[in-house]
CSV table of C-alpha atoms and ligand atoms in Angstrom, one decimal:
chain,number,residue,atom,x,y,z
V,66,MET,CA,32.7,56.7,0.3
V,67,SER,CA,30.5,60.2,0.5
V,68,ILE,CA,31.1,62.5,2.8
V,69,ALA,CA,27.7,61.9,4.8
V,70,THR,CA,29.1,58.3,4.9
V,71,VAL,CA,32.2,59.5,6.8
V,72,LEU,CA,30.2,61.5,8.8
V,73,ALA,CA,27.8,58.9,10.1
V,74,THR,CA,30.6,56.5,10.6
V,75,ARG,CA,33.0,58.8,12.0
V,76,SER,CA,31.3,61.3,13.7
V,77,ARG,CA,32.8,61.8,17.6
V,78,LEU,CA,28.8,62.9,18.5
V,79,PRO,CA,26.5,60.3,19.9
V,80,SER,CA,23.5,59.6,17.8
V,81,PRO,CA,21.1,61.0,17.9
V,82,VAL,CA,22.9,64.4,18.5
V,83,PRO,CA,22.0,66.5,21.6
V,84,ALA,CA,19.8,69.2,21.8
V,85,GLY,CA,21.6,72.5,21.3
V,86,VAL,CA,24.9,71.1,19.5
V,87,GLU,CA,24.6,72.1,15.8
V,88,VAL,CA,27.0,69.8,13.6
V,89,ARG,CA,28.6,72.5,11.5
V,90,ARG,CA,28.2,71.9,7.8
V,91,HIS,CA,31.8,72.1,6.8
V,92,GLY,CA,34.7,69.7,7.0
V,93,VAL,CA,38.3,69.9,4.8
V,94,GLU,CA,39.7,67.5,2.3
V,95,PHE,CA,43.0,66.9,0.7
V,96,ASP,CA,42.9,64.9,-2.3
V,97,SER,CA,46.2,63.8,-3.5
V,98,VAL,CA,48.0,66.8,-2.4
V,99,THR,CA,52.1,67.4,-3.2
V,100,LYS,CA,53.7,70.9,-2.1
V,101,ARG,CA,56.9,71.4,-3.5
V,102,PHE,CA,58.5,74.6,-2.0
V,103,ALA,CA,60.5,77.1,-4.6
V,104,THR,CA,63.6,76.1,-2.6
V,105,GLY,CA,62.9,72.9,-4.4
V,106,THR,CA,61.9,70.9,-0.5
V,107,LEU,CA,59.3,68.7,-1.1
V,108,ALA,CA,57.1,68.9,1.8
V,109,LEU,CA,54.0,66.9,1.2
V,110,ASP,CA,53.9,64.3,-1.2
V,111,ASN,CA,50.4,62.6,-2.6
V,112,VAL,CA,48.8,63.5,0.8
V,113,SER,CA,45.0,62.4,0.8
V,114,LEU,CA,43.2,63.2,4.0
V,115,VAL,CA,39.7,64.0,4.9
V,116,ALA,CA,38.0,65.8,7.9
V,117,ALA,CA,34.2,65.6,7.7
V,118,PRO,CA,31.8,67.7,9.4
V,119,GLY,CA,31.7,66.9,13.3
V,120,GLU,CA,35.1,65.0,13.5
V,121,PHE,CA,38.4,66.0,14.9
V,122,VAL,CA,41.6,64.6,13.3
V,123,THR,CA,44.9,64.9,14.6
V,124,VAL,CA,48.0,64.9,12.6
V,125,VAL,CA,51.1,63.6,14.3
V,126,GLY,CA,54.8,63.5,12.6
V,127,PRO,CA,58.4,63.8,13.1
V,128,SER,CA,59.8,67.5,12.9
V,129,GLY,CA,60.0,68.8,9.3
V,130,CYS,CA,57.8,66.2,8.0
V,131,GLY,CA,55.3,68.9,6.5
V,132,LYS,CA,52.6,69.3,9.4
V,133,SER,CA,51.9,72.9,9.3
V,134,THR,CA,52.3,73.4,5.6
V,135,LEU,CA,49.5,71.0,5.7
V,136,LEU,CA,47.6,73.4,8.0
V,137,ARG,CA,48.6,76.5,5.8
V,138,LEU,CA,47.1,74.6,3.2
V,139,ALA,CA,44.1,73.7,4.6
V,140,ALA,CA,43.8,77.8,5.7
V,141,GLY,CA,44.3,78.8,2.2
V,142,LEU,CA,47.7,80.6,3.1
V,143,SER,CA,49.3,78.3,0.8
V,144,GLU,CA,48.4,76.7,-2.3
V,145,PRO,CA,49.1,72.8,-3.4
V,146,THR,CA,51.8,72.1,-6.2
V,147,ALA,CA,49.5,69.5,-7.2
V,148,GLY,CA,46.3,68.1,-6.3
V,149,THR,CA,43.4,69.7,-4.5
V,150,VAL,CA,42.5,70.8,-1.1
V,151,ARG,CA,38.2,71.5,-0.5
V,152,MET,CA,36.7,73.5,2.5
V,153,GLY,CA,33.5,74.3,0.6
V,154,GLY,CA,34.1,78.0,2.1
V,155,ALA,CA,34.2,76.9,5.7
V,156,ARG,CA,34.7,79.7,8.5
V,157,LEU,CA,37.9,79.1,9.9
V,158,GLY,CA,39.4,79.5,13.2
V,159,TYR,CA,43.1,79.2,14.2
V,160,VAL,CA,44.9,78.4,17.4
V,161,PHE,CA,48.9,78.8,17.3
V,162,GLN,CA,51.4,77.9,19.9
V,163,GLU,CA,51.5,81.1,20.8
V,164,ALA,CA,48.4,82.6,22.3
V,165,THR,CA,49.4,86.0,20.2
V,166,LEU,CA,47.1,88.4,22.3
V,167,LEU,CA,47.4,92.1,22.5
V,168,PRO,CA,48.7,92.7,25.7
V,169,TRP,CA,47.2,96.0,26.1
V,170,ARG,CA,43.7,94.8,25.4
V,171,SER,CA,41.3,93.1,28.0
V,172,VAL,CA,40.8,89.4,27.8
V,173,ARG,CA,37.2,90.5,26.4
V,174,ALA,CA,38.7,92.9,24.1
V,175,ASN,CA,40.9,90.1,22.4
V,176,VAL,CA,38.2,87.9,22.4
V,177,GLU,CA,36.0,90.7,20.5
V,178,LEU,CA,38.8,91.1,17.8
V,179,THR,CA,38.0,88.6,15.5
V,180,GLY,CA,34.7,90.3,15.1
V,181,GLU,CA,35.7,93.6,15.3
V,182,LEU,CA,38.2,92.8,12.2
V,183,ARG,CA,35.2,91.5,10.3
V,184,GLY,CA,33.0,94.4,11.1
V,185,VAL,CA,30.1,92.3,13.0
V,186,PRO,CA,27.9,94.7,15.0
V,187,ARG,CA,29.1,95.4,18.5
V,188,ALA,CA,26.4,94.2,20.3
V,189,VAL,CA,26.6,90.9,18.3
V,190,ARG,CA,30.6,90.6,18.9
V,191,ARG,CA,30.0,91.0,22.4
V,192,ARG,CA,27.3,88.5,22.8
V,193,LYS,CA,29.5,85.9,21.0
V,194,ALA,CA,32.6,87.0,22.8
V,195,GLN,CA,30.6,86.2,25.9
V,196,GLU,CA,29.6,82.9,25.0
V,197,ALA,CA,33.1,81.9,23.9
V,198,ILE,CA,34.7,83.1,27.4
V,199,ASP,CA,31.8,81.2,28.9
V,200,LEU,CA,32.8,78.3,26.7
V,201,VAL,CA,36.5,78.1,27.7
V,202,GLY,CA,36.0,78.8,31.5
V,203,LEU,CA,37.2,82.2,31.6
V,204,THR,CA,33.6,84.1,33.0
V,205,GLY,CA,35.0,86.7,35.6
V,206,PHE,CA,38.3,87.2,33.5
V,207,GLU,CA,36.9,89.1,31.2
V,208,LYS,CA,38.4,92.6,32.1
V,209,GLN,CA,41.6,91.1,33.2
V,210,LEU,CA,44.9,91.7,30.9
V,211,PRO,CA,46.6,89.0,29.4
V,212,GLY,CA,50.0,89.8,31.6
V,213,GLN,CA,47.7,89.1,34.8
V,214,LEU,CA,46.7,85.8,33.5
V,215,SER,CA,48.8,82.1,33.3
V,216,GLY,CA,50.4,80.6,30.2
V,217,GLY,CA,46.9,78.2,30.2
V,218,MET,CA,44.6,81.0,30.6
V,219,ARG,CA,46.2,82.6,27.9
V,220,MET,CA,45.6,79.7,25.7
V,221,ARG,CA,41.9,79.8,26.7
V,222,VAL,CA,41.6,83.4,25.4
V,223,SER,CA,43.0,82.7,22.4
V,224,ILE,CA,40.6,79.7,21.9
V,225,ALA,CA,37.7,82.0,22.9
V,226,ARG,CA,39.0,84.2,20.3
V,227,ALA,CA,38.6,81.6,17.6
V,228,PHE,CA,35.4,80.2,18.8
V,229,ALA,CA,34.1,83.7,18.8
V,230,GLY,CA,34.2,83.9,15.0
V,231,ASP,CA,31.7,81.0,14.8
V,232,PRO,CA,33.8,78.8,12.8
V,233,ASP,CA,33.0,75.3,11.1
V,234,LEU,CA,36.6,74.4,10.8
V,235,MET,CA,39.0,74.7,13.4
V,236,LEU,CA,43.1,74.4,12.8
V,237,PHE,CA,45.5,74.0,15.7
V,238,ASP,CA,49.2,74.0,15.4
V,239,GLU,CA,50.3,72.6,18.3
V,240,PRO,CA,48.7,74.8,20.5
V,241,PHE,CA,49.4,73.2,24.2
V,242,GLY,CA,53.1,72.8,22.9
V,243,ALA,CA,54.8,75.7,25.1
V,244,LEU,CA,52.6,74.9,28.5
V,245,ASP,CA,54.0,72.9,31.6
V,246,GLU,CA,52.9,69.4,31.8
V,247,ILE,CA,50.1,69.9,34.1
V,248,THR,CA,48.5,72.8,32.7
V,249,ARG,CA,48.8,70.7,29.2
V,250,LEU,CA,46.9,68.0,30.6
V,251,THR,CA,44.2,70.1,32.2
V,252,MET,CA,44.0,71.7,28.7
V,253,GLN,CA,43.3,68.4,26.3
V,254,VAL,CA,40.3,68.0,29.0
V,255,GLU,CA,39.2,70.9,28.6
V,256,LEU,CA,39.4,71.3,24.6
V,257,GLN,CA,37.6,68.1,24.3
V,258,ARG,CA,34.8,69.1,26.2
V,259,ILE,CA,34.4,72.5,24.2
V,260,VAL,CA,34.7,70.7,21.1
V,261,ALA,CA,32.3,68.1,21.8
V,262,GLN,CA,30.3,71.2,23.2
V,263,SER,CA,30.5,73.2,20.1
V,264,GLY,CA,30.1,70.8,17.1
V,265,VAL,CA,33.0,72.3,15.6
V,266,THR,CA,35.3,70.3,13.2
V,267,GLY,CA,38.7,69.8,13.8
V,268,LEU,CA,42.5,69.6,12.5
V,269,PHE,CA,45.1,69.5,15.4
V,270,ILE,CA,48.8,69.0,14.9
V,271,THR,CA,51.2,67.8,17.8
V,272,HIS,CA,54.1,65.8,18.7
V,273,SER,CA,52.5,64.2,21.3
V,274,VAL,CA,50.9,60.7,20.8
V,275,SER,CA,48.6,60.7,23.8
V,276,GLU,CA,47.6,64.2,23.5
V,277,ALA,CA,46.4,62.9,19.7
V,278,VAL,CA,44.9,59.6,20.9
V,279,TYR,CA,43.1,61.6,24.0
V,280,LEU,CA,41.8,64.7,21.7
V,281,SER,CA,40.4,63.1,18.4
V,282,THR,CA,38.2,60.6,16.8
V,283,ARG,CA,41.1,59.7,14.2
V,284,VAL,CA,45.3,60.0,14.1
V,285,VAL,CA,46.7,60.6,11.3
V,286,VAL,CA,50.5,59.4,11.2
V,287,MET,CA,52.7,60.9,8.9
V,288,SER,CA,56.5,59.8,7.3
V,289,ALA,CA,59.6,61.7,7.7
V,290,ARG,CA,59.7,64.4,4.8
V,291,PRO,CA,58.5,63.9,2.3
V,292,GLY,CA,55.4,63.6,4.4
V,293,ARG,CA,53.2,61.1,3.1
V,294,ILE,CA,50.4,59.4,5.4
V,295,VAL,CA,51.7,56.2,6.6
V,296,ALA,CA,48.5,55.4,9.4
V,297,GLU,CA,44.9,56.3,9.9
V,298,ILE,CA,43.9,54.9,13.6
V,299,ASP,CA,40.5,55.7,14.6
V,300,VAL,CA,39.7,56.5,17.9
V,301,PRO,CA,36.3,55.2,19.6
V,302,PHE,CA,35.6,56.2,22.5
V,303,ALA,CA,33.1,58.5,23.4
V,304,TYR,CA,32.8,62.3,24.2
V,305,PRO,CA,33.4,63.4,26.9
V,306,ARG,CA,36.2,61.7,27.7
V,307,PRO,CA,37.0,61.4,31.2
V,308,PRO,CA,40.8,62.4,32.3
V,309,GLU,CA,41.4,58.4,33.6
V,310,LEU,CA,40.9,57.2,30.1
V,311,ARG,CA,44.2,57.8,29.7
V,312,TYR,CA,45.2,54.9,32.0
V,313,GLU,CA,43.0,52.3,30.4
V,314,GLN,CA,44.1,49.4,28.3
V,315,SER,CA,41.8,50.2,25.5
V,316,PHE,CA,43.4,53.3,25.4
V,317,THR,CA,47.0,52.8,25.4
V,318,ASP,CA,46.6,50.1,23.2
V,319,ILE,CA,45.9,52.8,20.4
V,320,THR,CA,48.9,54.9,21.6
V,321,ALA,CA,50.8,51.9,21.1
V,322,ALA,CA,49.7,51.5,17.4
V,323,VAL,CA,50.3,55.1,16.9
V,324,SER,CA,53.7,55.0,18.2
V,325,THR,CA,54.5,51.9,16.3
V,326,ALA,CA,53.4,53.4,12.8
V,327,LEU,CA,55.3,56.6,14.0
V,328,GLU,CA,58.3,54.9,14.0
V,329,GLY,CA,57.8,52.6,11.1
V,330,GLY,CA,57.5,56.4,8.8
V,331,HIS,CA,60.6,57.9,10.6
V,332,ARG,CA,62.9,54.9,9.6
D,223,ATP,N1,58.2,78.5,2.9
D,223,ATP,C1,59.0,77.5,2.6
D,223,ATP,N2,59.8,77.7,2.0
D,223,ATP,C2,60.8,76.7,1.7
D,223,ATP,N3,60.7,75.7,3.0
D,223,ATP,C3,59.8,75.4,3.5
D,223,ATP,C4,59.0,76.6,3.4
D,223,ATP,N4,57.7,76.3,4.8
D,223,ATP,C5,58.6,74.8,5.1
D,223,ATP,N5,59.6,74.5,4.6
D,223,ATP,C6,60.2,73.4,5.1
D,223,ATP,O1,58.8,72.1,4.7
D,223,ATP,C7,59.5,71.3,5.2
D,223,ATP,C8,58.1,71.0,6.2
D,223,ATP,O2,57.8,72.1,7.0
D,223,ATP,P1,56.6,72.2,8.2
D,223,ATP,O3,57.0,73.4,9.0
D,223,ATP,O4,55.5,71.9,7.6
D,223,ATP,O5,57.2,70.6,8.8
D,223,ATP,P2,56.9,70.4,10.4
D,223,ATP,O6,56.2,69.1,10.2
D,223,ATP,O7,55.4,71.4,10.9
D,223,ATP,O8,57.9,70.7,11.4
D,223,ATP,P3,57.8,71.0,13.0
D,223,ATP,O9,57.1,69.7,13.6
D,223,ATP,O10,59.0,70.8,13.6
D,223,ATP,O11,57.0,72.4,13.2
D,223,ATP,C9,60.6,71.4,6.4
D,223,ATP,O12,61.7,70.7,5.5
D,223,ATP,C10,60.8,73.2,6.0
D,223,ATP,O13,62.0,73.7,6.3
């Protein structure tokens, strides 16, 4: 199947794409990827996976099954032992479980950091930073320091910093894992809005089945180590997704399918 066909069938964006939303050109593709570490640990075994431009793909799997390894390969921080990872020169944005902000810098200065490190002219990076701050709902908090913000707000800054770099592909490594339940649910609602609004492609790691289903166009289920893909489940709901979607039968049917695949791959 060509990447254009995958996009046409799986894009989360309505057709025609709304005015002002530009679908990014790049996704990521893992072709028969195996990763064995120098210690002998086989972390990933023959994994093939596509996140086509405009898709938001979430990977769920038991602890230690190789999810972070998969993201490190996508980021080019590690090389496969066998197989190929293709991203066609995508500009990457990362969001980790910890917000990793510089405590002495204001919200704005933290968000501008990516542009600063890339040598983007001051006026341009300030404009990009403001757009990203507005996108994540932090308008008015530009001058605050990270220590003055809640955990959820710090995560918003971290997401804004990634978006200010104008990414094609966003990599998320359990970004909401350290948040309390209510903040986590709010951040899920925010993230699917932000992602749909920005047209970015996403690869997202989580332990939470309902988070995976609520956010994504497709959920990829991995087995216990060595990580293999045991199921791929499409999530057909249009964006933006209302929070109440989580209580609908069609939603719980999909979470049940993901959980069943997860339990099967864990045995
Ligand atoms: N640099 C490394 N050297 C050796 N082994 C490693 C290395 N990085 C990860 N591993 C091992 O590879 C396996 C997969 O690790 P990884 O962190 O990708 O799993 P994970 O699914 O993200 O786990 P968790 O859900 O607990 O965060 C684990 O057994 C881990 O100990």
